XYZ file of C-alpha atoms in Angstrom:
590
model
C 0.000 0.000 0.000
C 2.804 2.373 0.912
C 4.388 1.729 -2.443
C 1.071 2.360 -4.193
C 0.527 5.630 -2.330
C 4.078 6.672 -3.236
C 3.440 5.995 -6.903
C 0.177 7.943 -6.798
C 1.951 10.833 -5.077
C 4.736 10.882 -7.670
C 2.184 10.736 -10.472
C 0.175 13.561 -8.913
C 3.226 15.795 -8.533
C 4.286 15.047 -12.095
C 0.845 16.010 -13.420
C 0.872 19.216 -11.387
C 4.296 20.193 -12.689
C 3.228 19.426 -16.259
C 0.156 21.651 -15.956
C 2.233 24.385 -14.337
C 4.714 24.267 -17.219
C 1.975 24.365 -19.860
C 0.353 27.377 -18.214
C 3.576 29.273 -17.451
C 6.223 28.062 -19.907
C 7.779 31.531 -20.226
C 7.948 32.643 -16.617
C 10.945 30.618 -15.526
C 13.638 30.390 -18.194
C 16.221 27.748 -17.475
C 19.812 28.841 -16.836
C 21.847 29.161 -19.986
C 24.753 26.887 -20.704
C 27.925 27.963 -22.396
C 28.562 25.682 -25.335
C 31.642 23.574 -24.600
C 34.489 23.448 -27.091
C 37.125 20.877 -27.874
C 40.708 21.990 -28.397
C 41.060 23.731 -31.734
C 39.445 26.579 -33.602
C 36.053 25.161 -34.518
C 33.547 25.818 -31.731
C 30.632 23.421 -31.572
C 27.217 25.050 -31.309
C 24.918 23.528 -28.717
C 21.427 24.798 -27.937
C 20.797 27.195 -25.087
C 17.292 27.935 -23.801
C 16.447 24.437 -25.037
C 12.896 24.111 -26.365
C 10.605 21.546 -24.736
C 10.253 18.292 -26.713
C 6.686 19.126 -27.754
C 7.963 22.133 -29.686
C 10.847 20.392 -31.452
C 10.548 20.563 -35.214
C 12.633 19.229 -38.066
C 14.655 21.822 -39.968
C 15.412 20.573 -43.455
C 18.066 22.056 -45.705
C 17.193 22.459 -49.371
C 20.010 23.527 -51.690
C 19.590 26.518 -53.952
C 19.003 25.886 -57.639
C 22.408 27.307 -58.606
C 25.690 26.188 -57.066
C 28.143 29.090 -56.852
C 31.012 26.813 -55.895
C 31.003 25.673 -59.535
C 31.844 29.189 -60.745
C 35.548 29.691 -61.339
C 37.487 32.360 -59.464
C 38.902 34.654 -62.145
C 41.476 36.152 -59.786
C 42.406 33.187 -57.619
C 44.895 33.491 -54.795
C 46.706 31.125 -52.515
C 45.316 31.088 -49.007
C 47.953 32.888 -46.976
C 45.795 33.666 -43.938
C 44.354 31.094 -41.577
C 42.642 31.396 -38.244
C 45.212 32.003 -35.520
C 46.160 28.815 -33.775
C 46.733 28.190 -30.108
C 44.589 28.424 -27.021
C 42.452 31.575 -26.834
C 43.900 34.023 -24.340
C 42.032 34.725 -21.105
C 39.989 37.874 -21.653
C 39.104 40.517 -19.090
C 35.460 40.250 -18.019
C 33.090 42.383 -20.049
C 29.917 41.699 -18.080
C 29.273 43.007 -14.575
C 29.119 40.519 -11.711
C 25.398 39.763 -11.437
C 25.768 36.953 -8.890
C 23.163 38.639 -6.654
C 20.734 39.381 -9.481
C 17.033 38.907 -8.744
C 14.517 38.865 -11.585
C 11.930 41.008 -9.806
C 8.239 41.272 -10.786
C 8.559 44.752 -12.317
C 11.381 43.669 -14.608
C 9.535 40.467 -15.501
C 6.475 42.513 -16.477
C 8.584 44.772 -18.673
C 10.237 41.774 -20.307
C 6.817 40.343 -21.160
C 5.666 43.683 -22.550
C 8.593 43.783 -24.982
C 7.879 40.212 -26.004
C 4.238 41.106 -26.682
C 5.279 43.969 -28.987
C 7.597 41.591 -30.829
C 4.843 38.973 -31.200
C 2.425 41.570 -32.540
C 4.972 42.678 -35.138
C 5.959 39.127 -36.044
C 2.382 37.872 -36.355
C 1.508 40.709 -38.717
C 4.590 39.903 -40.781
C 3.496 36.252 -40.934
C -0.027 37.169 -41.969
C 0.680 39.926 -44.473
C 4.272 39.599 -45.729
C 5.474 36.017 -45.156
C 8.768 35.320 -46.985
C 8.976 38.939 -48.135
C 11.792 41.167 -46.920
C 9.628 43.532 -44.915
C 6.105 44.256 -43.788
C 4.576 47.618 -44.672
C 2.918 48.134 -41.272
C 0.288 50.645 -42.385
C -0.874 49.271 -45.731
C -0.334 45.628 -44.789
C 1.703 44.819 -47.882
C 4.995 43.024 -48.316
C 8.154 44.747 -49.559
C 11.187 43.529 -51.468
C 14.188 45.506 -50.255
C 17.035 42.990 -49.945
C 16.790 40.552 -52.812
C 13.462 39.039 -51.820
C 15.216 36.579 -49.510
C 12.985 37.031 -46.475
C 15.160 39.595 -44.675
C 12.779 39.973 -41.728
C 12.375 36.215 -41.409
C 16.125 35.510 -41.338
C 16.987 38.586 -39.280
C 14.475 37.619 -36.578
C 15.512 33.975 -36.165
C 17.720 34.435 -33.132
C 15.236 36.821 -31.487
C 12.564 34.133 -31.818
C 14.895 31.681 -30.106
C 15.929 34.077 -27.333
C 12.274 34.914 -26.626
C 11.449 31.173 -26.495
C 8.922 31.389 -29.316
C 9.739 27.835 -30.291
C 6.978 27.087 -32.794
C 7.629 30.292 -34.700
C 11.371 29.707 -34.594
C 11.071 26.301 -36.225
C 8.545 27.572 -38.749
C 10.918 30.370 -39.742
C 14.058 28.229 -39.545
C 12.600 25.667 -41.914
C 11.676 28.422 -44.365
C 15.129 29.989 -44.071
C 16.901 26.667 -44.613
C 15.041 26.264 -47.898
C 15.628 29.725 -49.349
C 16.770 29.684 -52.955
C 19.346 32.446 -53.409
C 18.874 32.126 -57.154
C 15.223 33.118 -56.778
C 15.518 36.896 -56.984
C 14.488 39.587 -59.395
C 17.542 41.635 -58.450
C 20.724 41.663 -60.528
C 22.986 42.430 -57.562
C 23.245 41.866 -53.837
C 24.401 44.467 -51.351
C 27.537 42.877 -49.872
C 27.255 44.643 -46.526
C 23.522 44.289 -45.881
C 23.335 40.685 -47.057
C 26.286 39.765 -44.867
C 25.105 41.397 -41.647
C 21.414 40.495 -41.978
C 21.249 37.146 -43.783
C 24.637 35.556 -43.140
C 24.807 36.953 -39.614
C 21.244 35.882 -38.879
C 21.797 32.307 -40.043
C 25.094 31.934 -38.164
C 23.646 33.279 -34.932
C 20.556 31.089 -35.178
C 22.868 28.092 -35.619
C 25.019 29.140 -32.654
C 21.902 29.268 -30.482
C 19.979 26.251 -31.771
C 22.606 23.896 -33.169
C 20.376 23.224 -36.197
C 22.776 22.009 -38.894
C 20.470 23.034 -41.739
C 20.968 26.682 -40.797
C 24.744 26.378 -40.973
C 24.404 24.624 -44.331
C 22.315 27.516 -45.655
C 24.777 30.039 -44.200
C 27.642 28.238 -45.920
C 25.768 28.311 -49.200
C 25.300 32.075 -48.846
C 28.921 32.495 -47.775
C 30.022 30.868 -51.013
C 27.985 33.407 -52.966
C 29.331 36.365 -51.009
C 32.872 35.027 -51.331
C 32.546 35.677 -55.066
C 32.383 39.384 -54.213
C 36.091 39.212 -53.381
C 36.942 37.964 -56.883
C 38.457 41.244 -58.064
C 41.998 42.007 -59.265
C 43.116 43.126 -55.786
C 40.654 40.952 -53.792
C 38.855 44.030 -52.435
C 35.087 43.595 -52.821
C 32.824 46.188 -54.366
C 29.709 47.642 -52.757
C 27.497 45.397 -54.901
C 27.935 41.782 -55.882
C 26.681 41.818 -59.464
C 25.789 38.231 -60.318
C 26.578 38.338 -64.028
C 29.776 40.321 -63.544
C 30.894 37.733 -60.994
C 30.292 34.899 -63.429
C 32.140 36.741 -66.201
C 35.040 37.788 -63.992
C 34.751 41.527 -64.568
C 34.201 42.750 -61.017
C 36.369 45.562 -59.666
C 36.573 47.307 -56.323
C 35.008 50.743 -55.946
C 36.882 54.020 -56.072
C 34.541 55.961 -53.768
C 32.801 53.400 -51.582
C 31.593 53.728 -47.987
C 34.393 52.572 -45.735
C 32.016 50.525 -43.592
C 30.905 48.335 -46.477
C 33.917 46.116 -47.272
C 35.362 46.708 -43.787
C 32.392 45.309 -41.849
C 32.360 41.736 -43.135
C 34.969 40.386 -40.745
C 32.868 39.024 -37.875
C 30.546 37.044 -40.121
C 33.242 35.607 -42.378
C 35.429 34.760 -39.396
C 32.582 32.993 -37.631
C 31.836 31.049 -40.802
C 35.426 29.842 -40.925
C 35.339 28.932 -37.227
C 32.240 26.808 -37.749
C 33.123 25.161 -41.061
C 36.923 25.026 -41.010
C 36.978 26.571 -44.500
C 39.814 29.110 -44.351
C 38.807 30.932 -47.547
C 36.399 33.212 -45.717
C 38.912 34.257 -43.074
C 41.598 34.734 -45.715
C 39.275 37.033 -47.658
C 38.528 39.408 -44.800
C 42.089 39.361 -43.439
C 43.268 40.966 -46.684
C 40.965 43.888 -45.839
C 42.298 43.967 -42.283
C 45.853 44.193 -43.632
C 44.795 47.074 -45.870
C 43.287 48.909 -42.886
C 46.361 48.335 -40.751
C 48.680 49.488 -43.530
C 46.750 52.701 -44.268
C 45.602 53.804 -40.816
C 48.134 56.619 -40.664
C 47.950 57.546 -44.354
C 44.636 59.413 -44.231
C 44.174 63.155 -43.802
C 43.344 62.453 -40.162
C 45.969 59.859 -39.192
C 44.552 57.137 -36.982
C 41.173 57.069 -38.709
C 39.869 56.105 -42.124
C 37.643 58.507 -44.087
C 33.968 58.073 -44.886
C 34.753 57.105 -48.472
C 37.710 55.038 -49.636
C 39.303 54.240 -52.985
C 39.478 50.466 -52.562
C 40.522 49.856 -56.158
C 43.783 51.763 -55.733
C 43.884 51.046 -51.981
C 44.160 54.703 -51.041
C 42.632 56.566 -48.099
C 43.948 60.087 -48.742
C 41.272 61.378 -51.091
C 38.532 62.270 -48.617
C 38.532 64.874 -45.855
C 35.421 63.816 -43.948
C 35.574 61.471 -40.946
C 32.707 60.050 -38.929
C 31.542 57.265 -36.669
C 28.115 57.584 -38.242
C 26.689 56.653 -41.623
C 29.199 55.327 -44.169
C 31.884 54.364 -41.624
C 30.258 53.243 -38.369
C 30.706 49.465 -38.185
C 34.296 49.574 -39.465
C 35.219 50.901 -36.013
C 32.625 48.806 -34.190
C 34.187 45.578 -35.461
C 37.749 46.246 -34.246
C 37.236 45.324 -30.563
C 34.640 42.734 -31.519
C 37.107 40.900 -33.753
C 39.576 40.853 -30.870
C 36.918 39.145 -28.760
C 35.821 36.690 -31.455
C 39.408 35.605 -32.129
C 40.129 35.073 -28.459
C 42.722 37.846 -28.331
C 45.022 35.979 -30.710
C 45.211 38.764 -33.316
C 46.780 41.828 -31.657
C 46.316 44.155 -34.635
C 42.655 44.723 -33.758
C 43.474 46.142 -30.331
C 46.222 48.255 -31.866
C 43.917 49.742 -34.504
C 41.104 50.303 -32.026
C 43.307 52.170 -29.572
C 44.761 54.399 -32.288
C 41.346 55.239 -33.738
C 39.755 56.000 -30.362
C 42.636 58.308 -29.476
C 41.690 60.419 -32.499
C 37.981 60.243 -31.680
C 38.522 61.504 -28.140
C 40.716 64.371 -29.388
C 38.647 65.539 -32.327
C 35.085 64.170 -32.275
C 33.691 63.900 -28.748
C 31.770 66.918 -27.486
C 29.512 68.018 -24.669
C 26.297 69.876 -25.416
C 26.032 73.243 -23.686
C 23.195 72.865 -21.180
C 21.681 75.138 -18.546
C 23.508 74.822 -15.222
C 20.938 72.687 -13.400
C 20.427 70.444 -16.425
C 24.173 69.918 -16.770
C 24.437 68.932 -13.103
C 21.827 66.209 -13.600
C 23.112 64.958 -16.958
C 26.850 64.380 -17.416
C 26.577 63.413 -21.054
C 28.589 63.251 -24.257
C 27.943 62.958 -27.978
C 30.189 62.147 -30.900
C 30.249 64.408 -33.949
C 32.041 64.479 -37.273
C 35.508 65.794 -38.138
C 36.852 67.446 -41.265
C 40.575 67.612 -41.973
C 41.570 71.039 -43.279
C 44.932 72.575 -44.136
C 44.877 74.639 -40.951
C 43.675 71.908 -38.604
C 40.727 69.649 -37.785
C 37.200 71.046 -37.631
C 34.783 69.300 -35.276
C 31.117 69.425 -36.254
C 28.641 68.988 -33.402
C 26.227 66.935 -35.453
C 24.695 63.875 -33.847
C 23.177 60.870 -35.557
C 21.007 58.126 -34.167
C 23.486 55.787 -35.837
C 26.370 57.069 -33.718
C 24.596 56.047 -30.519
C 26.289 52.645 -30.961
C 29.547 54.287 -29.872
C 28.651 54.034 -26.200
C 28.743 50.259 -26.428
C 31.885 50.332 -28.567
C 33.794 52.478 -26.075
C 32.515 50.292 -23.261
C 33.564 47.042 -24.922
C 37.027 48.334 -25.809
C 37.424 49.736 -22.327
C 36.539 46.405 -20.745
C 38.587 44.199 -23.082
C 41.684 46.403 -23.053
C 41.456 47.658 -19.465
C 40.863 51.332 -20.339
C 38.595 52.467 -17.506
C 38.220 55.980 -18.940
C 36.678 54.492 -22.077
C 34.022 52.657 -20.069
C 33.139 55.993 -18.463
C 33.048 57.671 -21.876
C 30.834 54.860 -23.149
C 28.370 55.363 -20.319
C 28.236 59.132 -20.896
C 27.604 58.561 -24.615
C 24.853 56.040 -23.888
C 23.200 58.349 -21.380
C 23.494 61.204 -23.873
C 21.362 59.291 -26.345
C 18.841 58.461 -23.627
C 18.694 62.154 -22.719
C 18.137 63.042 -26.381
C 15.122 60.717 -26.518
C 13.530 62.539 -23.609
C 14.293 65.918 -25.172
C 11.664 65.620 -27.924
C 7.853 65.741 -27.605
C 7.463 62.170 -28.826
C 10.115 60.874 -26.411
C 12.135 59.662 -29.417
C 15.319 61.106 -30.871
C 15.655 62.055 -34.565
C 17.900 60.592 -37.239
C 20.225 63.620 -37.428
C 20.460 66.701 -35.227
C 22.862 69.528 -34.471
C 23.744 70.799 -31.020
C 25.270 73.861 -29.453
C 28.566 72.437 -28.181
C 30.682 73.445 -25.243
C 33.881 75.151 -26.217
C 37.220 73.448 -25.773
C 37.769 69.864 -24.694
C 34.911 67.492 -23.923
C 36.201 67.043 -20.366
C 36.684 70.773 -19.619
C 34.244 72.944 -17.596
C 31.257 74.122 -19.620
C 29.393 77.146 -18.187
C 26.022 78.117 -19.657
C 26.256 81.004 -22.109
C 22.861 82.595 -22.696
C 24.185 84.779 -25.511
C 25.650 81.853 -27.391
C 22.400 79.948 -26.971
C 20.321 82.813 -28.383
C 22.676 83.077 -31.345
C 23.062 79.388 -32.204
C 20.261 77.475 -30.507
C 16.823 76.557 -31.786
C 13.931 78.304 -30.093
C 11.652 75.382 -30.982
C 13.756 72.646 -29.381
C 15.047 71.904 -25.908
C 18.033 73.947 -24.833
C 21.164 72.271 -26.138
C 19.875 71.682 -29.670
C 20.528 73.847 -32.722
C 18.351 71.845 -35.145
C 16.749 68.523 -35.934
C 18.017 68.319 -39.489
C 16.435 64.933 -40.192
C 13.537 64.547 -37.797
C 12.534 61.000 -38.736
C 12.669 57.961 -36.475
C 12.912 54.704 -38.424
C 12.739 52.216 -35.507
C 16.499 52.314 -35.055
C 18.269 50.287 -32.320
C 21.536 52.094 -31.621
C 20.448 54.005 -28.501
C 18.977 51.006 -26.682
C 21.944 48.943 -27.923
C 24.411 51.054 -25.961
C 22.149 51.427 -22.938
C 21.734 47.633 -22.804
C 25.463 47.040 -23.174
C 26.412 49.609 -20.535
C 23.836 48.135 -18.169
C 25.378 44.695 -18.636
C 28.886 46.172 -18.193
C 28.172 48.338 -15.119
C 25.086 46.827 -13.478
C 23.577 50.305 -12.941
C 19.855 49.728 -12.511
C 18.740 53.234 -13.491
C 19.747 52.405 -17.058
C 16.873 49.909 -17.150
C 14.429 52.594 -16.048
C 15.757 54.792 -18.837
C 15.293 51.931 -21.299
C 11.691 51.407 -20.190
C 10.900 55.089 -20.673
C 12.356 54.888 -24.185
C 10.436 51.708 -24.975
C 7.089 53.177 -23.951
C 7.742 56.314 -25.989
C 8.693 54.352 -29.099
C 5.594 52.169 -28.877
C 3.308 55.163 -28.341
C 4.813 57.089 -31.267
C 5.004 54.267 -33.812
C 2.059 51.914 -33.233
C -0.233 51.149 -36.179
C -3.262 48.876 -36.515
C -0.945 46.051 -37.604
C 2.455 46.633 -36.020
C 4.874 49.578 -35.666
C 6.066 52.053 -38.274
C 8.811 54.550 -38.875
C 7.578 58.109 -38.356
C 8.384 61.270 -40.277
C 8.858 63.775 -37.445
C 9.747 63.265 -33.773
C 9.297 66.959 -32.997
C 5.495 66.972 -33.336
C 3.110 67.216 -30.432
C 0.222 64.826 -30.787
C -0.284 62.069 -33.383
C 2.695 61.179 -35.551
C 2.774 60.587 -39.290
C 3.629 56.963 -40.108
C 5.749 56.279 -43.213
C 4.657 52.648 -43.702
C 8.109 51.160 -43.093
C 9.243 48.501 -40.634
C 12.789 47.447 -41.447
C 13.970 44.036 -40.363
C 16.217 45.509 -37.666
C 13.095 46.357 -35.616
C 12.763 42.638 -34.849
C 16.433 41.727 -35.137
C 17.929 44.540 -33.068
C 15.657 47.068 -31.415
C 13.253 44.671 -29.726
C 16.006 42.143 -28.990
C 18.016 44.714 -27.039
C 14.915 45.909 -25.178
C 14.059 42.311 -24.312
C 17.579 41.489 -23.158
C 17.921 44.493 -20.868
C 14.874 43.213 -18.957
C 16.009 39.574 -19.039
C 18.183 37.695 -16.539
C 21.786 38.652 -17.360
C 22.839 35.063 -18.068
C 20.780 35.237 -21.249
C 23.403 36.090 -23.887
C 26.188 36.750 -21.401
C 28.642 39.301 -22.822
C 31.563 37.124 -21.738
C 30.217 34.284 -23.882
C 28.892 36.128 -26.945
C 29.773 39.064 -29.170
C 27.114 40.814 -31.282
C 27.516 41.612 -34.941
C 26.288 45.017 -36.114
C 22.786 43.571 -36.686
C 22.592 42.330 -33.050
C 23.250 38.709 -33.965
C 25.169 37.062 -31.087
C 28.131 34.830 -32.019
C 29.756 32.466 -29.552
C 33.189 33.582 -28.358
C 36.025 31.046 -27.942
C 36.977 30.047 -24.419
C 40.516 29.566 -23.069
């Protein structure tokens, strides 16, 4: 009898636990596991946040109808660069010690709210734009913006996994693994966008799920993108023209954005780490060598200009320098490559340090704020620089894009033990949060100009009423001169840096700032179907929606908002490094 009662008790408890799990599957995420690695350079992806068996689906790879590995390289080279060998070096911790972290009810509620906004956006994409690149969130139509290869679907894969939306993940993963890259009406592919969104999305989804079909599809795409390097000097152009690649007539550009060829390194390196195929790493290392060789040859030594002559491998033809549009992720990837390679390639630290020295001298600035405002907000922004015969002109123009720099300074500061850079990173991140709050919608614009403090960014900055009346805008908060491009297009860079600095410092008020930003974005952008870019953040009252929801809304913006309200072991910064599209790649362990 005792044995029978024991069995009934065990059965009863088991049933109770099963019902509890079915009712609350999301409330108690299991601890994440760092994927173990054997000795060597090819990390093995193993699932984290493992889905319950009832949600497991089969992901089937289907090859594309054209095999690009059969196309001859017209400018073949011997592989002279391979992944660095040896045991990855111990890295300084990037993430704050959260050993006493408690996932409190308020944070849990905020996490669920972000997830609900993601689900609403994703479900509308499924219903109205499935397999298209983007959803038009006002008209309910699908858009083709990146080759017709399901940009939103691929870009959102890892977010689906991180949010534990298992059924949708496997639905999307199966569709992604069967994409036919030949099935496009476009004649060219954007090398940069296809790499960061599609290749990065597939690699990250594989790192998280371990689904081999996703790595197979990533490898197939990598082989296509590798053809972009088939030029006389192995520098890729901005576009991969399919027919030119087959005919062997591709050439590098003479006036291309510096970020384009110089922001392929994380994805191609990760592809080599996972497949063992050294071609991809060899291809991007030739660009790294070019950057290292020319860093002091530009008109602002230490940095590379917005536009570069890749065909002649010259960097002295342009006078404009920025961490914003055209150049941003070139700089972002320097410390990230150091992390991804386990510290075994010292040139990335060297280049990062040299570039940031120039940034701190010539591009950082403080906005001139009224005395009480300045006491409450110790903030920084990063502007542009122009090299002139008589010196370097700093332009106090901010971009939403440059808000990523807070996280970049923070990461470099942590990895390379530069405490001042972590402080700079936090002040940059808080500056972007302050800028959100400065506008009636609670959202910052694409491009704006400020009234800067005179002198160095770390010098005293008294309020000057006369200067404000002469240079400031009477229609904007004190500190601003203009909102030159007043759109908000659902960008992620501000929450990206606030999330990263929260994870690096553990300062809880950054999460309150993030929540304020999240609520403002939702209120300003919500449509009947999802969320849309808006034309003007300076309006009071209803905003004008522009019927655009780029894939980074699901891939980046909502992922970062979700993660800042998640337990910090979910995508630990000491275990992962993000590409510029917020796709986390596993870092090697010593």
